[in-house]
Amino acid sequence: MTSPLFDPIELGALKLKNRIVMAPLTRSRAVEGEVPNPLAPEYYGQRASVGLIISEATQISRQGQGYPNTPGIFTEAQVQGWKRVTDAVHARGGLIVAQLWHVGRVSIAAYQPDGRPAVAPSAIAAEGNAMKEDFTMVPFETPRALTLEEIQGVIADYVHAAEMAKKAGFDGVEVHGANGYLIDQFLKDGSNQRDDRYGGSVENRLRFMLEVVSAVVAVWGADRVGIRLSPSNGSNGTRDSDPAAVFVPAAAALKPFGLAYLHLIEGEPGTAMAPWEGAPLLAARMREAFGGPLMLNGGLTRETAEKAMSEGRADLVSVGVPVLANPDLVERWKTNAPLNAPDRATFYGGGAKGYTDYPFLETVGA
Ligand SMILES: Cc1cc2nc3c(=O)[nH]c(=O)nc-3n(C[C@H](O)[C@H](O)[C@H](O)COP(=O)(O)O)c2cc1C
């Protein structure tokens, strides 16, 4: 049976061979200096048959880091590490964009270059636990609110990282505005209680996101920039009292840029990314307000992906865990072949096991 999933699609300047995208997946395997692991070129290269790879989240500065061994995109050594990754993906006919990340309050003083508390829109702690550099957990600490001057400094860090991503040979960048990290913290009223021009009204809460996007677009051109949003998954306790009132206008405010795509996490019921109880489903409304390609993510199977596309909730989809465990997911979906089971114990940290050793179809049982 033919499926729109295997049709090509253009996202701005990016010409995808199919509509199955590898979702960004943190693997916490960076080496000294937060440089991508030497196996990263092989890991990403193995997955180059998807229409587009979105890199694991890459911090734009040391201040933006909140997990162990996540790769950065702000030093020369990191750029060299990423260059090997982009070369490997291109050699196998793939496309890859860098996900630009600042975790904001989802960090602790131990990661901060100055040893001070992590930064956030407001001094409100995230919910749950932070992971220390030795992979043990500690409760989140209360962050400190960014000053107006510091906000401009963070935007300058985004510009620097965007430039470094260009140098590293990426095909574009995705601004990580999802999952309770810094941009999402500004968007949602549970984490943003500022009373200056970055807080309060919806217009003010959109400001930081729009300034970041504008700065990154100035480096790359809008046709190579995407953004990821998650109106309603509540990651790290980041919630809004009325997500529709923020995120439909957010999609509309992004429209004039003419971005390559809007990447929306709106998990299927029962998945880790499912909306919190009572949260609205916004994909169709946001797709209409954005007016460009909408990439949907969250617990999708071939069937639910096709359904989302036929119902007007998506133009293409991204897939995380299934691509992590199946380097040839596109071929498997195409042929309805069985899937490898993911090994959760090797998601974060470690070496080749659970990273570059998931079998391809032809090697199953060989
Ligand atoms: C191991 C792991 C790492 C992840 N890392 C990131 C990340 O770096 N950036 C991000 O935006 N989302 C990240 N996510 C979320 C995924 O991109 C995706 O939204 C989630 O897995 C749901 O999609 P799926 O059901 O297709 O896997 C991660 C998820 C997992 C399981």
XYZ file of C-alpha atoms and ligand atoms in Angstrom:
397
model
C 0.000 0.000 0.000
C 1.365 3.419 -0.894
C 1.690 5.846 1.958
C 2.315 9.595 2.038
C 5.076 8.868 4.598
C 7.379 7.820 1.780
C 6.714 10.863 -0.396
C 9.343 13.602 -0.577
C 8.676 16.992 0.979
C 10.413 20.366 0.936
C 10.903 22.137 4.255
C 12.164 25.546 3.173
C 15.550 24.860 1.565
C 15.647 21.282 2.883
C 14.582 18.651 0.350
C 13.567 15.544 2.265
C 13.370 12.176 0.494
C 10.581 11.003 2.812
C 8.418 12.320 5.658
C 9.950 10.320 8.489
C 12.321 12.457 10.565
C 14.638 11.279 13.334
C 13.523 13.142 16.469
C 16.225 14.720 18.656
C 17.563 12.174 21.147
C 19.988 13.014 23.945
C 22.395 10.098 24.428
C 24.798 11.589 27.033
C 27.852 10.099 25.397
C 29.889 13.245 24.712
C 33.559 13.026 25.607
C 35.964 15.510 27.241
C 34.989 19.124 26.527
C 31.401 18.093 25.632
C 32.657 17.006 22.206
C 30.476 14.477 20.312
C 31.474 10.856 20.894
C 33.862 9.380 18.280
C 31.086 6.867 17.501
C 28.535 9.632 16.800
C 29.374 9.786 13.050
C 28.606 6.057 12.756
C 25.439 6.333 14.914
C 23.986 9.204 12.899
C 25.298 7.854 9.576
C 23.450 4.565 10.180
C 20.201 6.537 10.381
C 20.686 8.668 7.222
C 17.804 6.975 5.359
C 15.266 9.113 7.239
C 14.174 12.301 5.467
C 15.955 14.474 8.035
C 17.951 13.896 11.206
C 17.526 16.339 14.079
C 20.615 16.118 16.279
C 20.421 15.422 19.973
C 20.024 18.670 21.893
C 23.291 20.632 21.860
C 23.857 23.308 24.485
C 24.662 26.762 23.134
C 26.827 27.609 26.150
C 28.054 26.032 29.344
C 25.284 27.935 31.145
C 22.753 26.111 28.954
C 23.807 22.612 30.066
C 21.855 20.569 32.614
C 22.684 16.911 31.990
C 25.881 14.871 31.979
C 27.930 14.461 28.807
C 25.631 16.330 26.451
C 27.507 17.770 23.468
C 27.894 21.506 23.002
C 28.032 23.638 19.869
C 30.063 26.596 21.061
C 33.773 25.593 21.017
C 36.118 24.805 18.121
C 36.649 21.248 19.394
C 32.885 20.683 19.460
C 32.597 22.018 15.904
C 35.292 19.577 14.748
C 33.418 16.715 16.422
C 30.151 17.710 14.770
C 31.878 18.124 11.371
C 32.659 14.406 11.437
C 28.980 13.724 12.122
C 27.629 15.950 9.347
C 30.197 14.529 6.884
C 29.108 10.966 7.733
C 25.417 11.799 7.276
C 26.023 13.614 3.989
C 28.219 10.775 2.693
C 25.190 8.488 3.109
C 22.828 10.911 1.371
C 21.167 12.283 4.502
C 20.332 15.697 5.922
C 20.976 16.831 9.512
C 20.073 19.934 11.503
C 21.452 20.861 14.936
C 19.033 21.274 17.814
C 20.074 24.417 19.733
C 19.437 24.072 23.463
C 19.478 26.102 26.643
C 17.978 24.228 29.601
C 17.395 27.305 31.786
C 16.217 26.157 35.220
C 16.645 22.458 34.335
C 20.233 22.774 35.544
C 22.000 23.125 38.863
C 24.861 25.274 40.142
C 27.295 22.392 39.596
C 26.993 22.857 35.808
C 27.199 26.634 35.863
C 30.477 28.243 34.798
C 30.275 30.703 37.700
C 28.946 28.191 40.264
C 25.840 30.347 40.794
C 22.286 29.025 40.516
C 20.945 28.122 37.069
C 19.109 30.879 35.165
C 15.410 31.126 34.322
C 12.705 33.686 33.549
C 11.714 33.658 37.240
C 13.115 32.218 40.470
C 10.789 29.186 40.452
C 12.281 25.703 40.722
C 11.550 22.974 38.179
C 9.724 19.905 39.490
C 11.561 16.668 40.081
C 15.236 15.864 40.029
C 18.298 17.084 38.192
C 20.953 14.669 36.991
C 24.443 15.449 38.214
C 27.550 14.951 36.118
C 28.042 11.542 37.782
C 24.492 10.506 36.689
C 23.103 10.599 40.276
C 19.933 12.583 40.967
C 19.393 15.613 43.224
C 16.279 17.771 43.622
C 16.197 20.833 41.364
C 17.507 24.029 42.947
C 15.734 27.391 42.831
C 17.105 29.255 39.789
C 17.761 32.980 39.579
C 15.840 35.261 37.224
C 17.767 36.537 34.212
C 18.282 40.301 34.084
C 17.311 42.160 30.916
C 20.982 42.517 30.046
C 21.600 38.797 30.577
C 18.704 37.946 28.263
C 20.521 39.790 25.486
C 23.633 37.777 26.391
C 21.726 34.500 26.004
C 20.478 35.628 22.594
C 24.086 36.387 21.633
C 24.968 32.823 22.690
C 22.271 31.519 20.325
C 23.818 33.549 17.510
C 27.285 32.195 18.277
C 25.994 28.605 18.395
C 24.071 29.104 15.135
C 27.291 30.300 13.493
C 29.205 27.331 14.890
C 26.535 24.965 13.545
C 27.113 26.445 10.102
C 30.836 25.906 10.458
C 30.197 22.303 11.489
C 28.413 21.627 8.190
C 24.855 21.205 9.414
C 22.031 21.725 6.910
C 20.155 23.997 9.297
C 19.163 24.384 12.931
C 16.179 23.631 15.114
C 15.513 26.000 18.001
C 14.573 23.848 21.006
C 11.536 25.620 22.396
C 9.996 22.513 23.986
C 10.036 20.210 27.013
C 10.319 22.722 29.827
C 13.664 24.229 28.779
C 14.472 27.936 28.694
C 12.249 29.078 25.825
C 9.318 26.963 27.086
C 9.890 28.445 30.560
C 9.375 31.914 29.099
C 6.250 30.817 27.199
C 4.368 29.242 30.115
C 2.926 31.172 33.028
C 3.769 28.417 35.552
C 7.463 29.258 35.125
C 7.304 32.879 33.945
C 6.066 35.424 36.450
C 8.119 38.367 35.231
C 6.576 41.800 35.282
C 8.779 43.325 32.560
C 8.417 43.049 28.778
C 9.263 39.316 28.875
C 6.415 38.309 31.189
C 2.723 38.778 31.909
C 0.748 39.115 28.680
C 0.937 36.425 25.997
C 2.632 38.949 23.732
C 5.346 39.474 26.338
C 5.827 35.773 26.986
C 6.308 35.138 23.248
C 9.000 37.825 23.058
C 12.026 35.759 24.071
C 11.174 32.965 21.615
C 10.646 35.447 18.789
C 13.900 37.285 19.547
C 15.833 34.002 19.537
C 14.217 32.909 16.265
C 14.880 36.275 14.686
C 18.558 36.165 15.740
C 19.048 32.615 14.460
C 17.230 33.400 11.192
C 19.668 36.287 10.662
C 22.490 33.716 10.664
C 20.879 30.927 8.646
C 17.964 32.360 6.674
C 14.448 31.301 7.658
C 14.370 28.458 5.139
C 16.924 26.503 7.185
C 15.479 27.152 10.640
C 12.817 25.127 12.443
C 11.446 25.342 15.959
C 10.191 22.682 18.375
C 7.319 23.399 20.776
C 5.414 21.302 23.336
C 2.266 23.096 24.498
C 1.069 20.412 26.840
C 3.487 17.689 27.924
C 4.426 19.362 31.223
C 8.048 18.163 31.171
C 9.969 19.202 34.278
C 6.774 20.650 35.713
C 6.490 23.386 33.086
C 2.805 24.077 32.518
C 0.621 26.880 31.306
C -2.813 27.647 32.717
C -4.225 28.038 29.184
C -1.928 26.461 26.530
C -4.257 27.258 23.611
C -4.102 30.962 24.455
C -0.296 30.933 24.196
C 0.560 28.357 21.565
C -1.933 29.158 18.812
C -0.751 32.808 18.903
C 2.854 31.525 19.078
C 2.326 29.608 15.827
C 0.728 32.684 14.254
C 3.588 34.921 15.418
C 6.122 32.529 13.851
C 4.302 32.540 10.498
C 5.811 35.780 9.099
C 9.355 34.388 9.382
C 8.556 31.679 6.807
C 10.477 29.055 8.778
C 11.361 25.657 7.315
C 9.014 23.910 9.751
C 7.210 23.863 13.085
C 7.939 20.730 15.124
C 5.174 19.946 17.583
C 5.247 17.400 20.402
C 1.714 16.282 21.095
C 2.049 12.746 22.333
C -0.343 9.951 21.586
C -2.336 8.942 24.679
C -0.377 6.636 26.943
C 3.079 7.854 25.850
C 5.571 9.736 27.994
C 4.888 12.845 25.917
C 1.089 12.692 26.209
C -0.616 15.928 27.251
C -1.406 16.341 30.929
C -4.995 15.601 31.866
C -7.331 18.196 30.447
C -4.686 19.808 28.212
C -5.943 20.707 24.739
C -4.836 19.073 21.483
C -3.599 21.898 19.315
C -1.880 20.374 16.277
C -4.579 21.191 13.722
C -5.049 24.755 14.987
C -1.321 25.424 15.233
C -0.714 24.001 11.751
C -3.297 26.374 10.337
C -1.975 29.380 12.275
C 1.637 28.642 11.298
C 0.828 28.204 7.616
C 3.943 26.121 6.869
C 4.966 22.480 7.265
C 4.056 20.966 10.636
C 6.109 18.017 11.893
C 4.236 16.033 14.555
C 5.900 13.885 17.228
C 5.040 11.680 20.159
C 4.537 7.922 20.348
C 3.673 7.613 16.661
C 3.518 4.330 14.793
C 3.266 3.996 11.025
C -0.517 3.803 11.393
C -0.977 6.742 13.757
C 1.477 8.813 11.694
C -0.548 8.208 8.546
C -3.756 8.976 10.424
C -2.371 12.287 11.717
C -1.382 13.278 8.194
C -4.724 12.303 6.684
C -6.599 14.206 9.404
C -4.710 17.441 8.727
C -2.684 17.411 11.962
C 0.693 16.967 10.267
C 2.608 17.298 7.020
C 5.326 14.937 8.233
C 6.316 13.216 11.474
C 9.349 12.735 13.671
C 10.073 9.507 15.449
C 12.385 9.092 18.427
C 12.717 5.777 20.247
C 11.819 3.608 17.211
C 14.646 5.234 15.170
C 17.018 4.951 18.123
C 16.423 1.178 18.114
C 15.990 0.733 14.345
C 18.575 2.477 12.186
C 16.586 1.349 9.125
C 13.135 2.290 10.441
C 12.107 3.715 7.047
C 12.700 0.361 5.345
C 10.972 -1.488 8.180
C 7.896 0.748 8.034
C 7.859 0.434 4.241
C 7.892 -3.371 4.374
C 5.917 -3.757 7.614
C 8.921 -5.602 9.046
C 9.195 -6.280 12.778
C 11.034 -3.709 14.920
C 13.997 -4.112 17.264
C 13.041 -3.509 20.902
C 14.678 -0.460 22.499
C 17.087 -1.092 25.385
C 16.268 1.677 27.867
C 19.261 0.895 30.071
C 21.592 2.160 27.320
C 19.665 5.307 26.322
C 21.935 7.643 28.318
C 25.687 7.223 28.714
C 27.941 4.313 27.820
C 29.549 3.306 24.551
C 28.644 1.307 21.462
C 26.137 -0.948 23.214
C 22.645 0.339 22.491
C 24.170 3.074 20.313
C 25.734 1.752 17.120
C 24.953 -1.962 17.493
C 21.199 -2.156 16.789
C 20.865 -4.575 13.862
C 19.678 -3.670 10.381
C 17.038 -5.871 8.751
C 19.424 -7.968 6.698
C 21.576 -8.736 9.720
C 18.710 -9.838 11.971
C 19.323 -13.433 12.869
C 22.473 -13.510 10.715
C 16.520 8.954 25.141
C 15.726 10.192 24.790
C 16.368 11.385 24.599
C 15.653 12.529 24.203
N 16.339 13.683 23.949
C 15.694 14.754 23.442
C 16.409 15.915 23.035
O 17.649 15.977 23.111
N 15.693 16.963 22.541
C 14.333 16.925 22.427
O 13.737 17.894 21.968
N 13.630 15.830 22.788
C 14.285 14.741 23.263
N 13.581 13.610 23.579
C 12.168 13.518 23.198
C 12.027 12.864 21.815
O 12.555 13.711 20.807
C 10.558 12.567 21.482
O 9.818 13.742 21.633
C 9.980 11.473 22.366
O 10.846 10.355 22.447
C 8.608 11.019 21.859
O 8.705 10.548 20.531
P 8.791 8.986 20.193
O 7.607 8.357 20.879
O 8.725 8.885 18.698
O 10.067 8.470 20.775
C 14.261 12.461 24.020
C 13.605 11.251 24.270
C 14.312 10.113 24.629
C 13.575 8.819 24.824
